[in-house]
PDB file of C-alpha atoms in Angstrom:
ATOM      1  CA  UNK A   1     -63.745  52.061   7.085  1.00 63.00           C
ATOM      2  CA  UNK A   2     -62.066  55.023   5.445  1.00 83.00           C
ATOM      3  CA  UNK A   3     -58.941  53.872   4.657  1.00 93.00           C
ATOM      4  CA  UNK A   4     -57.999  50.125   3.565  1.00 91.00           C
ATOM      5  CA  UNK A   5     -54.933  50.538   5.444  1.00 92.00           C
ATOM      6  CA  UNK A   6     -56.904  50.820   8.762  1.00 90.00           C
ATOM      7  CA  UNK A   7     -59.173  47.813   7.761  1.00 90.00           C
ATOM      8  CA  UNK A   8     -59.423  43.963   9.475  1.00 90.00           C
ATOM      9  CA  UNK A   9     -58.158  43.056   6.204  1.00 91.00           C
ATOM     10  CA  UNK A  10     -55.075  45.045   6.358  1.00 93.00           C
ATOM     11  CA  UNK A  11     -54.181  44.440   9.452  1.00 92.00           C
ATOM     12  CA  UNK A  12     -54.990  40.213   9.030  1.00 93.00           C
ATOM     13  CA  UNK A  13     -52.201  40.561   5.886  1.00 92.00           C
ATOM     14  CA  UNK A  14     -49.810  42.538   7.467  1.00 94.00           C
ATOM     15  CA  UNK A  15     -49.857  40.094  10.385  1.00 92.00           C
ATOM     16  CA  UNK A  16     -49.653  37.559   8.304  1.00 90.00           C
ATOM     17  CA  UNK A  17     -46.563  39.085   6.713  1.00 91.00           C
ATOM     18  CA  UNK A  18     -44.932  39.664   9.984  1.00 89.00           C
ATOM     19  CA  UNK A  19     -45.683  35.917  11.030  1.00 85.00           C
ATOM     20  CA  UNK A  20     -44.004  34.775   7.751  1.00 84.00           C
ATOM     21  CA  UNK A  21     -40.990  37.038   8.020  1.00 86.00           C
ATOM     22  CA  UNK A  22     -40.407  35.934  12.175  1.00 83.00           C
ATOM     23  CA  UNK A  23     -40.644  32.084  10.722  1.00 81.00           C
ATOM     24  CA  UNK A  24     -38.415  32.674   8.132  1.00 82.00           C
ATOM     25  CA  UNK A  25     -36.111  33.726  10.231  1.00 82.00           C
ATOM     26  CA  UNK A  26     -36.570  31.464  12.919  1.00 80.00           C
ATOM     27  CA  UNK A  27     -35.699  29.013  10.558  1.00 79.00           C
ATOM     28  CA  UNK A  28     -32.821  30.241   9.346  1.00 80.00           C
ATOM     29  CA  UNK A  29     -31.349  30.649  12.811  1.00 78.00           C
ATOM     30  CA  UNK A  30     -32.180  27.209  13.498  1.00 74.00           C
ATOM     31  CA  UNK A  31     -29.811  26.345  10.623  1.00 75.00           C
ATOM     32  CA  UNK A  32     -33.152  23.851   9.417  1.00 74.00           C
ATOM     33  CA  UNK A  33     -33.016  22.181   6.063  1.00 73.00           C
ATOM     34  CA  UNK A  34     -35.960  23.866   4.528  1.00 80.00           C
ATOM     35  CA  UNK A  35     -37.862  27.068   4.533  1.00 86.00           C
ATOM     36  CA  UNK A  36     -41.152  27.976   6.084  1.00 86.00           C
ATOM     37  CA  UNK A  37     -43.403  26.698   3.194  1.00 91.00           C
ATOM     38  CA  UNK A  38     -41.589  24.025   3.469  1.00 93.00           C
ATOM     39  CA  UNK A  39     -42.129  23.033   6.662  1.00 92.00           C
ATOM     40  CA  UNK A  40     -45.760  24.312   6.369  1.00 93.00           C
ATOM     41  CA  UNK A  41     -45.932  21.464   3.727  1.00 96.00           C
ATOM     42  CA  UNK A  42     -43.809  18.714   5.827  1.00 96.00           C
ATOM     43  CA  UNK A  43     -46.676  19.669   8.660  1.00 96.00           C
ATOM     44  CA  UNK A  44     -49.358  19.390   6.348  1.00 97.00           C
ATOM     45  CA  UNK A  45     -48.233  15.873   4.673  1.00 98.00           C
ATOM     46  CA  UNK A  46     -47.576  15.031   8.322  1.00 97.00           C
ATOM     47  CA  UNK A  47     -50.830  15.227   9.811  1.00 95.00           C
ATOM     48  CA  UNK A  48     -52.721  13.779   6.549  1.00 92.00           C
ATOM     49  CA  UNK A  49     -53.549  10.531   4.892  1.00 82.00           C
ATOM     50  CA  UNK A  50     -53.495   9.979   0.987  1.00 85.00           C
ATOM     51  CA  UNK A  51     -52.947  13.527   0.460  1.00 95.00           C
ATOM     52  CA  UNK A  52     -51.905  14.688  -3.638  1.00 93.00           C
ATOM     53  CA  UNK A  53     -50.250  17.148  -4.677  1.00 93.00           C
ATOM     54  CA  UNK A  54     -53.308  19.425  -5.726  1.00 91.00           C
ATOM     55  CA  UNK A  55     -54.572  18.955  -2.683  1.00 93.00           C
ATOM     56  CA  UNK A  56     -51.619  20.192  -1.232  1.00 96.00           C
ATOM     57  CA  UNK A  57     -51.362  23.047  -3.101  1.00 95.00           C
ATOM     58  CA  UNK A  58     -54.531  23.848  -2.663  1.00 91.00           C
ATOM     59  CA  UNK A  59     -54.191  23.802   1.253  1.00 92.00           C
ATOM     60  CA  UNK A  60     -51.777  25.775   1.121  1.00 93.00           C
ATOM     61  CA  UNK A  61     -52.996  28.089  -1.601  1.00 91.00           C
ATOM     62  CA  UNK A  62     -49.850  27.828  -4.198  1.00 93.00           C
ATOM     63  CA  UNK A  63     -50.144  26.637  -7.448  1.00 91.00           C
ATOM     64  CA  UNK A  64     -49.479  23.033  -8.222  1.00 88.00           C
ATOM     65  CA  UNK A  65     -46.543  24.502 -10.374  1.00 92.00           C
ATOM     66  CA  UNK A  66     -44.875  26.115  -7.171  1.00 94.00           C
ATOM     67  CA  UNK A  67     -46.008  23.084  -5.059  1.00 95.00           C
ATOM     68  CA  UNK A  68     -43.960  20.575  -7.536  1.00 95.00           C
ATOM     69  CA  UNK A  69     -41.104  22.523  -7.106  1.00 96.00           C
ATOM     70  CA  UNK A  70     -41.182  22.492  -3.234  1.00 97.00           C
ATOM     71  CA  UNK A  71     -42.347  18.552  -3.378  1.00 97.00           C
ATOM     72  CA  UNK A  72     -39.316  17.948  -5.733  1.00 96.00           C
ATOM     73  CA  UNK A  73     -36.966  19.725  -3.482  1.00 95.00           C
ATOM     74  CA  UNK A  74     -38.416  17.676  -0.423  1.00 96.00           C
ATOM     75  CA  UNK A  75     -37.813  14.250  -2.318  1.00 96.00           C
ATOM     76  CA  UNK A  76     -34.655  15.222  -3.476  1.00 95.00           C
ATOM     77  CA  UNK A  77     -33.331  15.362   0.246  1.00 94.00           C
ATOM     78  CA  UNK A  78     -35.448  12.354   1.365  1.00 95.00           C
ATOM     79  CA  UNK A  79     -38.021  13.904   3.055  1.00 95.00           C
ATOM     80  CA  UNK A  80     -40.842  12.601   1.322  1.00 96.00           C
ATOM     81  CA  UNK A  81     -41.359  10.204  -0.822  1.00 96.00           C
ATOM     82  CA  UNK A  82     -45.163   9.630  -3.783  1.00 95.00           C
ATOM     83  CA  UNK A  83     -46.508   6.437  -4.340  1.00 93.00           C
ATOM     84  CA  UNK A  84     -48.685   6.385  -7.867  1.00 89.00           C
ATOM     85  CA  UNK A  85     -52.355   4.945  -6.916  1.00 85.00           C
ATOM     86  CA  UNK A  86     -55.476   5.095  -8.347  1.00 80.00           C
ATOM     87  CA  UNK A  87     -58.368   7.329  -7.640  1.00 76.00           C
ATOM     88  CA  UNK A  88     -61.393   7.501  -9.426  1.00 80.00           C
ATOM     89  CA  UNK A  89     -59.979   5.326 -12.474  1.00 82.00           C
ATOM     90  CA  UNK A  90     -57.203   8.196 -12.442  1.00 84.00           C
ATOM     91  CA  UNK A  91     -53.468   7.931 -11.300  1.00 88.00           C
ATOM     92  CA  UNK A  92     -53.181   9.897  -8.396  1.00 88.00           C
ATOM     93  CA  UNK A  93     -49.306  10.566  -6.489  1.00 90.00           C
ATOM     94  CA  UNK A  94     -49.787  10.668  -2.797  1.00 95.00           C
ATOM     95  CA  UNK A  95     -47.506  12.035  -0.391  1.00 97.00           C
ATOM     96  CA  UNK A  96     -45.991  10.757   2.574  1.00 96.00           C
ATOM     97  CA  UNK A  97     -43.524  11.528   4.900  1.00 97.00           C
ATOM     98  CA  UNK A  98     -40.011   9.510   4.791  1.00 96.00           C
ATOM     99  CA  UNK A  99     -38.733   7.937   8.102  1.00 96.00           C
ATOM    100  CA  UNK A 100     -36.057  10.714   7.528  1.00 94.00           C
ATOM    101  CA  UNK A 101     -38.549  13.212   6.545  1.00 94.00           C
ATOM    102  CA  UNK A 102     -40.625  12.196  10.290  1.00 95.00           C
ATOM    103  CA  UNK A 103     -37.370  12.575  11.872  1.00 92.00           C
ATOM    104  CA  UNK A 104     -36.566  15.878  10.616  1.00 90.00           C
ATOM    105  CA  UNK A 105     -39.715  17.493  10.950  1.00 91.00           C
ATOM    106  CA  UNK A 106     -40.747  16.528  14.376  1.00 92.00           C
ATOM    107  CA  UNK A 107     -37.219  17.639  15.692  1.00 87.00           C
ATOM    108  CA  UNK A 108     -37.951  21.117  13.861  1.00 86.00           C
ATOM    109  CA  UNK A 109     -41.436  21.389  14.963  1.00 87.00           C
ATOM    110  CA  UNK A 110     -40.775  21.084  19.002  1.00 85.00           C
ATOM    111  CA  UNK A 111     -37.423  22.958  18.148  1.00 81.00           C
ATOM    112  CA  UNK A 112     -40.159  26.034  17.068  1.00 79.00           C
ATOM    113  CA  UNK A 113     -42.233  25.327  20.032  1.00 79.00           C
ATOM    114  CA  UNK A 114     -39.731  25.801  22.247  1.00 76.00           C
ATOM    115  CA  UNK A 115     -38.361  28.722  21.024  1.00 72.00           C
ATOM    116  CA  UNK A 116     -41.663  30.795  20.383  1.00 73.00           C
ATOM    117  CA  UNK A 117     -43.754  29.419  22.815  1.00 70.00           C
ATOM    118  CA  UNK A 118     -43.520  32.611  24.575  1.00 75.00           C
ATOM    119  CA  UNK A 119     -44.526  34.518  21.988  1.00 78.00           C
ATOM    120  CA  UNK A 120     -48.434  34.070  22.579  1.00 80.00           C
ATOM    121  CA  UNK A 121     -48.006  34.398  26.644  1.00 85.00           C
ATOM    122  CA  UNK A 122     -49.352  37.853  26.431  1.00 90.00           C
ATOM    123  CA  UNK A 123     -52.648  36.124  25.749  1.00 90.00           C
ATOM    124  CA  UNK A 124     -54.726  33.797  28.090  1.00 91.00           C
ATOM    125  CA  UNK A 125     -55.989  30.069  25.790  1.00 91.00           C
ATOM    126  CA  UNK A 126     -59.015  31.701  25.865  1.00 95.00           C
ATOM    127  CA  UNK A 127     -58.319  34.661  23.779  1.00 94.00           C
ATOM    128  CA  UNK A 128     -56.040  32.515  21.658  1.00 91.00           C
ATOM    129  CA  UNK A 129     -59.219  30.193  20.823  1.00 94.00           C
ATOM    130  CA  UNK A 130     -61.317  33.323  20.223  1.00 96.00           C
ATOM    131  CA  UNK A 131     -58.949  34.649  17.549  1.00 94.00           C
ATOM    132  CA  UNK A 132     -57.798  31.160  16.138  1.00 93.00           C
ATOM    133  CA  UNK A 133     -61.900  30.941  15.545  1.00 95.00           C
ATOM    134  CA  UNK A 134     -62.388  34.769  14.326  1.00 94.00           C
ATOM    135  CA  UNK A 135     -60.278  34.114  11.878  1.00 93.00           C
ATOM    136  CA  UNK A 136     -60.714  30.499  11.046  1.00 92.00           C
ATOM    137  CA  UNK A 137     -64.807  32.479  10.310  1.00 93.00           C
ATOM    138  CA  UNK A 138     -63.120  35.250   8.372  1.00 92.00           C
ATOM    139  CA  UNK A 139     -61.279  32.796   6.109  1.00 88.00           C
ATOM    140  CA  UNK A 140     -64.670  30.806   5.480  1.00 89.00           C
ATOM    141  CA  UNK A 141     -66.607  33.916   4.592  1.00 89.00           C
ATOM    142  CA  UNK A 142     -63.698  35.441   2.435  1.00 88.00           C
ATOM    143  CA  UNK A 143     -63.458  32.309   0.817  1.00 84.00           C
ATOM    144  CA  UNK A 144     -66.794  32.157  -0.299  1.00 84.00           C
ATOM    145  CA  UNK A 145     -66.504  35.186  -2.443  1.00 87.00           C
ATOM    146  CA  UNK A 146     -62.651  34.122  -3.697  1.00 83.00           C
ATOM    147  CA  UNK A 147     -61.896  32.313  -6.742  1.00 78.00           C
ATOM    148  CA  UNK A 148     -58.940  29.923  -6.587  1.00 71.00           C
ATOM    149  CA  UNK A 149     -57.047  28.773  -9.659  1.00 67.00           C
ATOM    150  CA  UNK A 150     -55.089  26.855  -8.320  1.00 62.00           C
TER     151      UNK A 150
END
């Protein structure tokens, strides 16, 4: 590699930035109710059980400051509602989606499908599957040697 700018890791973060941007304004031109971390958190919640904030954040790599903020936005509209429980002797807040919040998200999520499903046609499942595992091994060896304050 002689310049970073012609690296794997360049090009992995300027995809990633492209990505973002293209949901962003996907979203936007949906007219949706929330932006793209967001709905990256709605998806999140809505696929786990008994998930906390910090977990959350840390998912999504945001600190728990920034992931309050989003979570207090999200309950504000009814999205989402936290239930105090314990864990470990400690009071833990986990997250679940409202019947509202279900409603709203799964109409957004096939609404995206639909809408950028052709996006990826250019490659076959196969090569999809071989990136979506490239990367998913890039992310496990980068985060070996990343420290995360979150």
């Amino acid at each position: 590699m002689n310049k970073y700018t012609e690296s794997l890791f360049y090009e992995v973060t300027l995809t990633g930035k492209y990505i973002k941007k293209a949901a962003e304004q996907h979203l936007k031109n949906l007219k949706v109710e929330f932006t793209g971390e967001e709905f990256s958190a709605l998806d999140i919640i809505y696929e786990s059980t008994n998930i906390c904030q910090r977990d959350l954040a840390l998912r999504m790599l945001i600190n728990r400051a920034n992931m309050g903020k989003i979570l207090n936005g999200l309950e504000k509209r009814g999205l989402i509602e936290r239930k105090l429980t314990q864990r470990c002797s400690h009071p833990v807040k986990y997250i679940s989606l409202t019947d509202l919040g279900k409603e709203v998200y799964l109409k957004a999520r096939e609404t995206l499908k639909e809408n950028t499903g052709s996006t990826l046609d250019i490659f076959s499942e196969d090569e999809i599957s071989f990136i979506i595992s490239s990367l998913q091994k890039l992310r496990r060896c980068v985060k070996d040697i990343t420290q995360i304050d979150i």
